[in-house]
Coordinates of C-alpha atoms and ligand atoms in Angstrom, one line a residue:
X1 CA 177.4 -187.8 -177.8
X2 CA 180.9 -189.0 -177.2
X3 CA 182.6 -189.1 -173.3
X4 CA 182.9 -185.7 -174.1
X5 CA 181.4 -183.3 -171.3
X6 CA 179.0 -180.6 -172.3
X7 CA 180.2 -177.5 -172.3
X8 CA 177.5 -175.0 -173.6
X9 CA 178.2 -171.2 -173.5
X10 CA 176.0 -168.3 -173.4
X11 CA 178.0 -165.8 -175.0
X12 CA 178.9 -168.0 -177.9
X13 CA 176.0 -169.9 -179.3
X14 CA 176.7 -172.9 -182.1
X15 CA 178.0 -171.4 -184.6
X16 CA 179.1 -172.7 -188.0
X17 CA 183.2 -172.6 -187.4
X18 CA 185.8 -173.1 -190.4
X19 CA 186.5 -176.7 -191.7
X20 CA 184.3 -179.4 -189.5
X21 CA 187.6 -179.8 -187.6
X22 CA 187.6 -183.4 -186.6
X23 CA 185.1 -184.8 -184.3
X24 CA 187.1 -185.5 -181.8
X25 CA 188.2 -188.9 -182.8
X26 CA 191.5 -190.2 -181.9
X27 CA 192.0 -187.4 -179.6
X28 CA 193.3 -188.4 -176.2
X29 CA 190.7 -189.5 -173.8
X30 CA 191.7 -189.2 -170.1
X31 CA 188.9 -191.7 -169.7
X32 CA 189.2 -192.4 -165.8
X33 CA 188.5 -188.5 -164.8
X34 CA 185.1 -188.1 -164.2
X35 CA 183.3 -185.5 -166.4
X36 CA 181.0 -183.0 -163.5
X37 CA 178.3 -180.3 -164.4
X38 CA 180.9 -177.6 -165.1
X39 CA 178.9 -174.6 -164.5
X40 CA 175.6 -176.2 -162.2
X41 CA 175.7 -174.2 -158.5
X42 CA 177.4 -177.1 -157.2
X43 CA 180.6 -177.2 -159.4
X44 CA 180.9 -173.6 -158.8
X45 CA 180.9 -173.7 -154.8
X46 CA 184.3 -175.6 -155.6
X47 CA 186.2 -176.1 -158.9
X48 CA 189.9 -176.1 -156.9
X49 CA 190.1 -179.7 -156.4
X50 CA 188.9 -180.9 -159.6
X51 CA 190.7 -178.0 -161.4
X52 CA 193.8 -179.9 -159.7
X53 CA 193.3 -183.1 -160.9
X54 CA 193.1 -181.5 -164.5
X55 CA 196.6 -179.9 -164.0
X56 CA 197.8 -182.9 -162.8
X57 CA 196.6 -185.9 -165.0
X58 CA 194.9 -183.7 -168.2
X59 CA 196.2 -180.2 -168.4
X60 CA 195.0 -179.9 -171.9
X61 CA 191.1 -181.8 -171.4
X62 CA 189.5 -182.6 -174.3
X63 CA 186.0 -181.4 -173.8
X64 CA 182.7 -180.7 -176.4
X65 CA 181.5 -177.1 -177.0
X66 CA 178.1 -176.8 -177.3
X67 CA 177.4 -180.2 -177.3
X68 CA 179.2 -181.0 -180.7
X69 CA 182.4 -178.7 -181.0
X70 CA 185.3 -180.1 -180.3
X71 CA 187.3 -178.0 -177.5
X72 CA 190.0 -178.2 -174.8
X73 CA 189.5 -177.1 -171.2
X74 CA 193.1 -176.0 -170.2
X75 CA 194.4 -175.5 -166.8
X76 CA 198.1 -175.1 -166.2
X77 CA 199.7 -171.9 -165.3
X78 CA 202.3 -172.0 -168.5
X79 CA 199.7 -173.1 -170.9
X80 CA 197.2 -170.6 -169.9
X81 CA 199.3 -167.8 -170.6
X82 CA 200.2 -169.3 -173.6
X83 CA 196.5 -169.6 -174.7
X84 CA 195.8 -166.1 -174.0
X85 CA 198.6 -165.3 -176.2
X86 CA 198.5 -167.8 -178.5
X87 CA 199.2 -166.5 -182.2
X88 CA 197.4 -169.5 -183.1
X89 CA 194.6 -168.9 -181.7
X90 CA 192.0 -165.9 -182.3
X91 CA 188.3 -164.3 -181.2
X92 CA 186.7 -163.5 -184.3
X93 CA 184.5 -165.8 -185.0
X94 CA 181.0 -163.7 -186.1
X95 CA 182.0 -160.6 -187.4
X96 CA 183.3 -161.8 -191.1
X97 CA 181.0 -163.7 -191.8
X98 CA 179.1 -163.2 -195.0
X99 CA 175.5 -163.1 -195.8
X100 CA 175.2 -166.9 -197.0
X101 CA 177.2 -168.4 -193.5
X102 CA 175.2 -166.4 -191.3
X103 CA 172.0 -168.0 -192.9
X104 CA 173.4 -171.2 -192.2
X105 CA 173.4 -170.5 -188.4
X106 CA 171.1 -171.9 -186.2
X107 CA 167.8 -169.6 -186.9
X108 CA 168.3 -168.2 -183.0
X109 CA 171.6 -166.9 -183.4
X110 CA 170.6 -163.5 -184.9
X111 CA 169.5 -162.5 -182.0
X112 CA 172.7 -163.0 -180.3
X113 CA 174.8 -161.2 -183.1
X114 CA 174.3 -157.4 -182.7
X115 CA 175.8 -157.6 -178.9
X116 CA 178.3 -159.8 -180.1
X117 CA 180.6 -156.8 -182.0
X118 CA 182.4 -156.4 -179.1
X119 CA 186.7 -155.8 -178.5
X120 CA 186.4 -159.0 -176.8
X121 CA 185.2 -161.0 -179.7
X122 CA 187.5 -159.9 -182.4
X123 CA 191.2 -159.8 -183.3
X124 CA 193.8 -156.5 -184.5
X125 CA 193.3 -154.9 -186.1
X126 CA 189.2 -154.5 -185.4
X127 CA 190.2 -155.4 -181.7
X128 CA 192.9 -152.4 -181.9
X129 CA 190.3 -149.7 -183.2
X130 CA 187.7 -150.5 -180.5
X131 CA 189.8 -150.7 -177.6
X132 CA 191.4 -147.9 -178.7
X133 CA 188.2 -145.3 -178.1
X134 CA 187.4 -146.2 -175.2
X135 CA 190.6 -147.3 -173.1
X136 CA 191.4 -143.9 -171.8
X137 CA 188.7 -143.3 -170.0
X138 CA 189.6 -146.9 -168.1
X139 CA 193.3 -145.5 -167.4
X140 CA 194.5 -145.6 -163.5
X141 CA 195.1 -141.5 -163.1
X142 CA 191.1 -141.2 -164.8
X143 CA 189.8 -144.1 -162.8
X144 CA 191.7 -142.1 -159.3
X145 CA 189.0 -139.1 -160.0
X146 CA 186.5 -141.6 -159.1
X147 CA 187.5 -142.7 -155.7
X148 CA 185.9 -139.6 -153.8
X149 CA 182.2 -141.4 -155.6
X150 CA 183.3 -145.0 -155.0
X151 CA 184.0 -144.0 -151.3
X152 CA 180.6 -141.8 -151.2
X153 CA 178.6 -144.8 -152.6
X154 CA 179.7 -147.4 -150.3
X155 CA 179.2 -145.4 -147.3
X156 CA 175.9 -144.4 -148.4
X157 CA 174.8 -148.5 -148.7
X158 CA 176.7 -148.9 -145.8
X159 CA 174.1 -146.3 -143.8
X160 CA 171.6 -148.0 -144.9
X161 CA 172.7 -151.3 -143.8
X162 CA 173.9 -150.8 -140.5
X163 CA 170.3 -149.1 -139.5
X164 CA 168.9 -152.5 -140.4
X165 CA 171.8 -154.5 -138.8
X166 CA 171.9 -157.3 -141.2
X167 CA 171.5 -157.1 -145.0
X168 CA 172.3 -159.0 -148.4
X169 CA 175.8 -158.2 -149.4
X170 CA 175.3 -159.1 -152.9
X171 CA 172.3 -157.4 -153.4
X172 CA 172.7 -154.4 -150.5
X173 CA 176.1 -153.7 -151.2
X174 CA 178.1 -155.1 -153.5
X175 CA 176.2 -155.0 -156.7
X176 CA 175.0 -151.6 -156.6
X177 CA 178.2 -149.8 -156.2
X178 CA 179.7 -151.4 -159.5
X179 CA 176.5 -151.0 -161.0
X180 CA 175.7 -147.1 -160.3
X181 CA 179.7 -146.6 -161.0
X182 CA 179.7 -147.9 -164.6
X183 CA 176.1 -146.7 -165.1
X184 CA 177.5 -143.0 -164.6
X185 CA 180.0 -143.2 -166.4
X186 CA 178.2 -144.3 -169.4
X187 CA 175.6 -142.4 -169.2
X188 CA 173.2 -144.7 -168.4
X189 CA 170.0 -144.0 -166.2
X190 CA 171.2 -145.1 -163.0
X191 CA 167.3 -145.8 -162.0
X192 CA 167.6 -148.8 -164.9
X193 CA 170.1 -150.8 -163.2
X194 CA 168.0 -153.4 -161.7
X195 CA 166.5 -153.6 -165.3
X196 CA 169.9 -154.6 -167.2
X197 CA 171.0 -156.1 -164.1
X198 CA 168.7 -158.9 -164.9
X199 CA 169.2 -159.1 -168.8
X200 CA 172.7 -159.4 -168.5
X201 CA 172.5 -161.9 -165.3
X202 CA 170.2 -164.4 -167.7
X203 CA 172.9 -163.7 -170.2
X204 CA 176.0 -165.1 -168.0
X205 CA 174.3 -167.8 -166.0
X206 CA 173.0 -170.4 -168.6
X207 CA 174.1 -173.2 -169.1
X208 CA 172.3 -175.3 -171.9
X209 CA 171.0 -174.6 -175.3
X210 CA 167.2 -174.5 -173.6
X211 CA 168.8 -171.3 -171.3
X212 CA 170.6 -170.2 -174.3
X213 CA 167.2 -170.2 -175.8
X214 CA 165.5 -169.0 -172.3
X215 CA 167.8 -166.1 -173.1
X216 CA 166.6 -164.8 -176.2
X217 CA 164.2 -162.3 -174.9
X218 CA 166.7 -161.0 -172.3
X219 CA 169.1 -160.4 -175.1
X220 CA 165.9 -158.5 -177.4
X221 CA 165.2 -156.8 -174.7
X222 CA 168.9 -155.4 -174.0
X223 CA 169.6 -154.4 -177.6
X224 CA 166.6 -152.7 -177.9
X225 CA 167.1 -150.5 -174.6
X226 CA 170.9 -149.9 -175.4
X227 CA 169.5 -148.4 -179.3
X228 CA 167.0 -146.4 -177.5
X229 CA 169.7 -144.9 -175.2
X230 CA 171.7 -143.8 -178.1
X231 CA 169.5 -142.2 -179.9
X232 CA 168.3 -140.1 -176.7
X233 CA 171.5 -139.3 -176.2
X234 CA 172.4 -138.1 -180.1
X235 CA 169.5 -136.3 -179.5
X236 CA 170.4 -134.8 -176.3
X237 CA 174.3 -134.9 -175.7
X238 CA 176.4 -135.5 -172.1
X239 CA 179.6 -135.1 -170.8
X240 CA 179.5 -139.0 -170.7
X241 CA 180.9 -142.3 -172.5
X242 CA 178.4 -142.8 -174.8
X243 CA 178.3 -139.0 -175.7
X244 CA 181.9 -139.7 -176.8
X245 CA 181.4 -143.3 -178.1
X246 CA 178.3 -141.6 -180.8
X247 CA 180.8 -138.5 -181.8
X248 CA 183.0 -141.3 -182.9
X249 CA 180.5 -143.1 -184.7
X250 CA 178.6 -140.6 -186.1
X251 CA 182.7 -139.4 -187.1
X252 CA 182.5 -142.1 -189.4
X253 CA 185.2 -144.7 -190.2
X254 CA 186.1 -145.9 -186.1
X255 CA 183.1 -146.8 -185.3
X256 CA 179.9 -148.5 -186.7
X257 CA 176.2 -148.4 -185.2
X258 CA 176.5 -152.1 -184.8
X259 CA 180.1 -151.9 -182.9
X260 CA 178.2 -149.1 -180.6
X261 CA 175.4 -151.5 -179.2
X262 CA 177.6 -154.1 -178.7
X263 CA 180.3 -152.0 -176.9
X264 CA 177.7 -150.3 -174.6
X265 CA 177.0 -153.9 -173.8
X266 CA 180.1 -155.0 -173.3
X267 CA 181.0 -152.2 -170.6
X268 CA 177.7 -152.4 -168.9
X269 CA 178.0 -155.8 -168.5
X270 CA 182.0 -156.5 -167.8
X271 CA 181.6 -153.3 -165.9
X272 CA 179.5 -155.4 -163.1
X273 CA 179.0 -158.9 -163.1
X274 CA 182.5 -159.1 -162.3
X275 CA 183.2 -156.8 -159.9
X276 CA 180.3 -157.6 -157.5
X277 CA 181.8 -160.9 -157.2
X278 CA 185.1 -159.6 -156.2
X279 CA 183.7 -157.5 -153.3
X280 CA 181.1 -160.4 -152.3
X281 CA 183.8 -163.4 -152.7
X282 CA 186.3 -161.0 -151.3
X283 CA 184.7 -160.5 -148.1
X284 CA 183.3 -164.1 -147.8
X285 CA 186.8 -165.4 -148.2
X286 CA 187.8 -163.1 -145.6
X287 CA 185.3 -164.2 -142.8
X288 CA 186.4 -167.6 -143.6
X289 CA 189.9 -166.6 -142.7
X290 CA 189.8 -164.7 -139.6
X291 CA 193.1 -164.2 -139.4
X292 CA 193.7 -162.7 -142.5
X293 CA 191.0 -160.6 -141.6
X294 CA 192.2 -159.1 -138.5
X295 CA 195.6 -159.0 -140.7
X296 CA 193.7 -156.5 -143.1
X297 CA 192.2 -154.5 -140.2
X298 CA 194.9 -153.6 -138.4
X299 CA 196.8 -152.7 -141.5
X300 CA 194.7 -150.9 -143.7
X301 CA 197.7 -150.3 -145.7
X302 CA 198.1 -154.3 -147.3
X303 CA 194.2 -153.4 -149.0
X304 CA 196.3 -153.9 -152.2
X305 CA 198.2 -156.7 -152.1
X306 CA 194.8 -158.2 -150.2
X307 CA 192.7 -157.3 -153.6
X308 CA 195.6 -159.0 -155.7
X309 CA 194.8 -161.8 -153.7
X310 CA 191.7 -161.8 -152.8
X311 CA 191.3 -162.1 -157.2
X312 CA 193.7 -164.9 -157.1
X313 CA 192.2 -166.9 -154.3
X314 CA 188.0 -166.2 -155.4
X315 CA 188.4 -166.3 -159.4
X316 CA 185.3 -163.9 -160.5
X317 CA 185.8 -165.0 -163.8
X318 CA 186.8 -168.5 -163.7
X319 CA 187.4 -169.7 -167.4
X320 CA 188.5 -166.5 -170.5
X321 CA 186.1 -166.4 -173.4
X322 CA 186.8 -169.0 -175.7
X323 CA 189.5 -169.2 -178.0
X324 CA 189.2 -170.7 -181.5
X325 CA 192.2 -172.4 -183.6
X326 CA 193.0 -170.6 -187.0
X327 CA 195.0 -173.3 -187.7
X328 CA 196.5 -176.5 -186.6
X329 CA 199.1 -176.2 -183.5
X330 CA 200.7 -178.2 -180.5
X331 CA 200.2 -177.1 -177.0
X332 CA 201.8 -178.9 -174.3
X333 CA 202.2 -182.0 -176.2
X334 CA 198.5 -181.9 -177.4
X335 CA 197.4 -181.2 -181.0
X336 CA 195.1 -178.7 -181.1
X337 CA 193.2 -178.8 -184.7
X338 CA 191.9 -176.1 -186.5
X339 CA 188.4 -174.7 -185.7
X340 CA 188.8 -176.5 -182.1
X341 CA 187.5 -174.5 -179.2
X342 CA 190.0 -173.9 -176.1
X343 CA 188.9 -172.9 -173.0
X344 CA 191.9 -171.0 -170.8
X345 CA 190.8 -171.7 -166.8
X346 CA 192.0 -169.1 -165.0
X347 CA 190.4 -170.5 -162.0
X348 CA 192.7 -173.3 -162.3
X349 CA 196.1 -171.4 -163.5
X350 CA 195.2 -169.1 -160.1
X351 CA 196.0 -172.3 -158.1
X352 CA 198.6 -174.0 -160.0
X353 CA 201.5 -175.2 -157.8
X354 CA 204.2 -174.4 -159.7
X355 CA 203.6 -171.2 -160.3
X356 CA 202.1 -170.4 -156.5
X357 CA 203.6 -171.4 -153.1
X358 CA 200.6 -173.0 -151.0
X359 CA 198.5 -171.6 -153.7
X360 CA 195.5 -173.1 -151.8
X361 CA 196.3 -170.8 -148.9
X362 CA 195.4 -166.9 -148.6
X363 CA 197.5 -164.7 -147.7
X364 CA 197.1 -161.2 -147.9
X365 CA 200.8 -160.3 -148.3
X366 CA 201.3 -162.9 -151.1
X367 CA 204.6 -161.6 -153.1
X368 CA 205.1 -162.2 -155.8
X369 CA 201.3 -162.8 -157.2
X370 CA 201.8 -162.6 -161.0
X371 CA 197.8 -164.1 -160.8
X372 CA 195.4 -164.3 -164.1
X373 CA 192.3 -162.9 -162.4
X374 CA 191.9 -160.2 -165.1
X375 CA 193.8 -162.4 -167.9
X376 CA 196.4 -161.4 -169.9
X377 CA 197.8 -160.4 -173.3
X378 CA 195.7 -158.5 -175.7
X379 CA 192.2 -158.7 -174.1
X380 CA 193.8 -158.3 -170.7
X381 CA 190.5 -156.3 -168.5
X382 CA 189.7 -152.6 -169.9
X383 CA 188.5 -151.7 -166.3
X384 CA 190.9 -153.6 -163.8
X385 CA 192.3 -150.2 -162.5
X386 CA 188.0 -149.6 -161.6
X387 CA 187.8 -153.0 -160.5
X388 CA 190.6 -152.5 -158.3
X389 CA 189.6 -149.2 -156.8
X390 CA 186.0 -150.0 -156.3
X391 CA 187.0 -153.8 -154.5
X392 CA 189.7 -152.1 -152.1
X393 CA 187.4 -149.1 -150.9
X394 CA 184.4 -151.4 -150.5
X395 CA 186.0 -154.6 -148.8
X396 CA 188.3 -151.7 -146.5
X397 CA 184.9 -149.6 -145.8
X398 CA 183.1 -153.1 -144.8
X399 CA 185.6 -154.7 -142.7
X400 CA 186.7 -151.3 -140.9
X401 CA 182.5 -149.8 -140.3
X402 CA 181.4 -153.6 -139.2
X403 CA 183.3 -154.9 -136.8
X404 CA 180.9 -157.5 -135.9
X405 CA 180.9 -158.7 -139.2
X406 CA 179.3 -162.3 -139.8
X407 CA 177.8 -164.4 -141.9
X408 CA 174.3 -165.1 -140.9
X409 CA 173.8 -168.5 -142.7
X410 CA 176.7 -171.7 -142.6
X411 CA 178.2 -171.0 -145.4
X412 CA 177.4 -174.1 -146.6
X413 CA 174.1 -172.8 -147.5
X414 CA 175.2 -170.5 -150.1
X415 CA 173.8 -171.0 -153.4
X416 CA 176.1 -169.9 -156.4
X417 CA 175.7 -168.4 -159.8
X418 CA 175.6 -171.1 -162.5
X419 CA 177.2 -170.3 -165.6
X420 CA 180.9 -171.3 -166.9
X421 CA 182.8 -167.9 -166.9
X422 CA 181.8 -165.9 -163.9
X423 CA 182.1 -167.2 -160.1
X424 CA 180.4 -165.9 -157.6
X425 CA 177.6 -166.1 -154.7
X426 CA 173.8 -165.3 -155.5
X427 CA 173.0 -164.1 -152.0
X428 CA 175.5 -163.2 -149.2
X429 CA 173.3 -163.0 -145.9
X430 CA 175.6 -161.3 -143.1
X431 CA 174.6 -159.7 -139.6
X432 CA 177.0 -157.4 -137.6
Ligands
LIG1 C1 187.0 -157.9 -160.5 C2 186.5 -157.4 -161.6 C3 186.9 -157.9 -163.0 C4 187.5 -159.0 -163.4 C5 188.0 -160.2 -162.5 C6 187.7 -159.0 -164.8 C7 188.3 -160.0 -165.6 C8 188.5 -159.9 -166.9 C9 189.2 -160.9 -167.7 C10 189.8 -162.2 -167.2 C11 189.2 -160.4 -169.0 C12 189.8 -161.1 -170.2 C13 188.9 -162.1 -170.8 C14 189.5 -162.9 -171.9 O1 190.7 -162.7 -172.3 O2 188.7 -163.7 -172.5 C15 188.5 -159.2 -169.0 C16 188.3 -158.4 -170.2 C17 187.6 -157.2 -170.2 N1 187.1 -156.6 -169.1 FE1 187.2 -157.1 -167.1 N2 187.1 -157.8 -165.2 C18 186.7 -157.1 -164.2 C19 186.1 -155.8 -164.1 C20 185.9 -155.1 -165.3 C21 185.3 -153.8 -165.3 C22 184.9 -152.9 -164.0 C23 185.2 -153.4 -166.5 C24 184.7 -152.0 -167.0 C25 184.4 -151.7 -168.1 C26 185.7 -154.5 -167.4 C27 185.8 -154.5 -168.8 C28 186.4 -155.5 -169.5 C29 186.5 -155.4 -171.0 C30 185.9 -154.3 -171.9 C31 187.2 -156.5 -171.4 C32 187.6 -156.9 -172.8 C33 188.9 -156.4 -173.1 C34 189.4 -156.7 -174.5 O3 188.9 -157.5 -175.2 O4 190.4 -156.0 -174.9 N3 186.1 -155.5 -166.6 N4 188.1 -158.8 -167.7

């Protein structure tokens, strides 16, 4: 293994990419910047500083893919949005593939392949057709009819807390409410959360081919519940997602059984391993800043610009999904090769300083605050108008029914997720 760092990714197993694009000889080799466990607890509790370094002395970082593919960690503002735009560069890199390539895969990988149908891994026009049955139901004016639920929900976990006068916020509060929201809507037993809550969380927090492997019967068991659901639902219709999502399937032509699991997935998944971390991070941010917190309490009416930055500042999902080359290209000076892996940090664009002022301070009245949180381009988030709904109404309802708010532990203590695209605390102990 070269100086390369490591970088192994749950969602994308080795796979067999076009033309062995150069081992990454002759590439540039910012030799002096230390190489850390990108995704361990510890790199997670604080990328910013590293992440700066990067802008500063490597914005395109050479970097190794699962262990052999040659990839680029990239970390400036400009160049970030360029990635994410990149005509370059695309998604697909499983869904073509014909009978001989996918026997050359490593022998695991089959397993991985049925979830792996999904918008976000594959380009227009495939990309175009999926996103287009679904994205109405994400539209702002739908998402609104949900905020009289949203507001239900939290006070409801909120009861329950305050009785108790402490409680997990991760667990207590701001993983069920994502979790029962995008559950409903799909039409997906709301009593099963805790189940796929734990399939998909094995899913995003690995990072090494032995958890990749770990993973395998997380990722049997997932597809197998997801075909189950549809065919109880064909059998027994809803006024619900997937009702809608199988009358386009069984329709024919927009939709094919394989594309179904893998979108159910996709929404189940996106729907809440993302959000909880806003509402967690949100609200752990904010009880490091007291100032900014009594800001947002005595003017309920900046809970939007204080989401906006509350996704800037926290980064739930700190790197895109990778990018692959279709062909050879220059980005900021570097040559990017064919079949090479790039990596767009978002957590690092988020806190570039010539895009942000102070972008290492919070402040809940940031304008303008053109941030990445939810990406951008073609792939930009399905559900940030539910994102947003769901993390105003919960951080508002929390900081306005808990005064006393506090964490209960140094925050020092806190243990994060590992895992190299999502950020976020595993447990958030607070009293009030
Ligand atoms: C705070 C919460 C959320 C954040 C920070 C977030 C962030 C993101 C980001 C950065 C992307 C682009 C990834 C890339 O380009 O590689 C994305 C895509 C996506 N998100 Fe979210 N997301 C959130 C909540 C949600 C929710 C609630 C849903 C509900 C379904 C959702 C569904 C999706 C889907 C389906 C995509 C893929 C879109 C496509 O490929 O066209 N996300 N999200």
């Amino acid at each position: 293994m070269s100086a390369q760092s490591q970088v192994s990714q749950p969602e994308a197993p080795a796979l067999p990419v076009p033309p062995p694009a150069a081992a990454a000889a002759g590439r540039p080799e910012p030799g002096s910047i230390p190489r850390p466990d990108f995704g361990s607890a510890r790199f997670k509790a604080d990328p910013f500083a590293y992440y700066a370094r990067l802008r500063a002395e490597a914005p395109v970082f050479p970097m190794m893919i699962f262990g052999h593919q040659p990839g680029w960690l990239v970390t400036r503002y400009d160049d970030v949005v360029a990635v994410l735009k990149h005509p370059s560069l695309g998604k697909d890199r499983f869904s073509k593939l014909s009978e001989a390539e996918r026997a050359k895969m490593p022998w695991f990988f089959r397993y991985f392949l049925p979830l792996m149908q999904n918008m976000l891994e594959r380009d227009p026009p495939d990309h175009t057709r999926l996103r287009g049955l679904v994205h109405k139901a994400f539209t702002p004016h739908l998402v609104e009819r949900l905020r009289g639920r949203v507001q239900q929900l939290t006070d409801q976990l909120l009861d329950a807390a305050m009785k108790r006068r402490s409680m997990d916020l991760v667990a207590d509060y701001a993983l069920p409410l994502p979790v029962t929201i995008i559950a409903e809507m799909l039409g997906v037993p709301v009593g099963d959360r805790a189940k796929f809550h734990r399939w998909s969380g094995k899913l995003v927090s690995n990072t090494s081919m032995l958890e990749t492997l770990i993973a395998i019967p997380a990722v049997l068991g997932f597809t197998r519940y997801i075909r189950k659901l549809i065919e109880k639902r064909r059998a027994s219709p809803g006024d619900d997602l997937l009702t809608a999502l199988i009358q386009a399937e069984e329709a024919g032509d927009r939709l094919s059984q394989e594309e179904l699991v893998s979108m159910v997935f996709l929404i189940l998944v996106a729907g809440h391993e993302t959000t909880v971390n806003l509402i967690a991070s949100g609200l752990l941010v904010l009880l490091q800043h007291p100032d900014q917190l009594e800001r947002l309490r005595k003017d309920p009416a900046l809970i939007g610009s204080a989401v906006e930055e509350l996704l800037r500042f926290t980064c739930p999902v700190e790197l895109a999904s990778m990018r692959v080359a279709r062909e050879d290209f220059v980005l900021a000076g570097t040559k990017i090769l064919r079949g090479d892996y790039v990596a767009a940090v978002i957590a690092s664009a988020n806190r570039d300083e010539r895009q942000f002022a102070n972008p290492d301070m919070l402040d809940l009245g940031r304008e303008p605050n053109r941030h990445l949180g939810f990406g951008m381009g073609i792939h930009y988030c399905l559900g940030a108008p539910l994102a947003r709904l769901e993390g105003a109404i919960a951080i508002q309802n929390a900081i306005q029914r808990l005064p006393e708010l506090r964490l209960a532990v140094p925050a020092r203590k806190l243990r994060w997720r590992t895992g190299y695209i999502i950020r976020g605390v595993r447990k958030l102990p607070v009293a009030f």
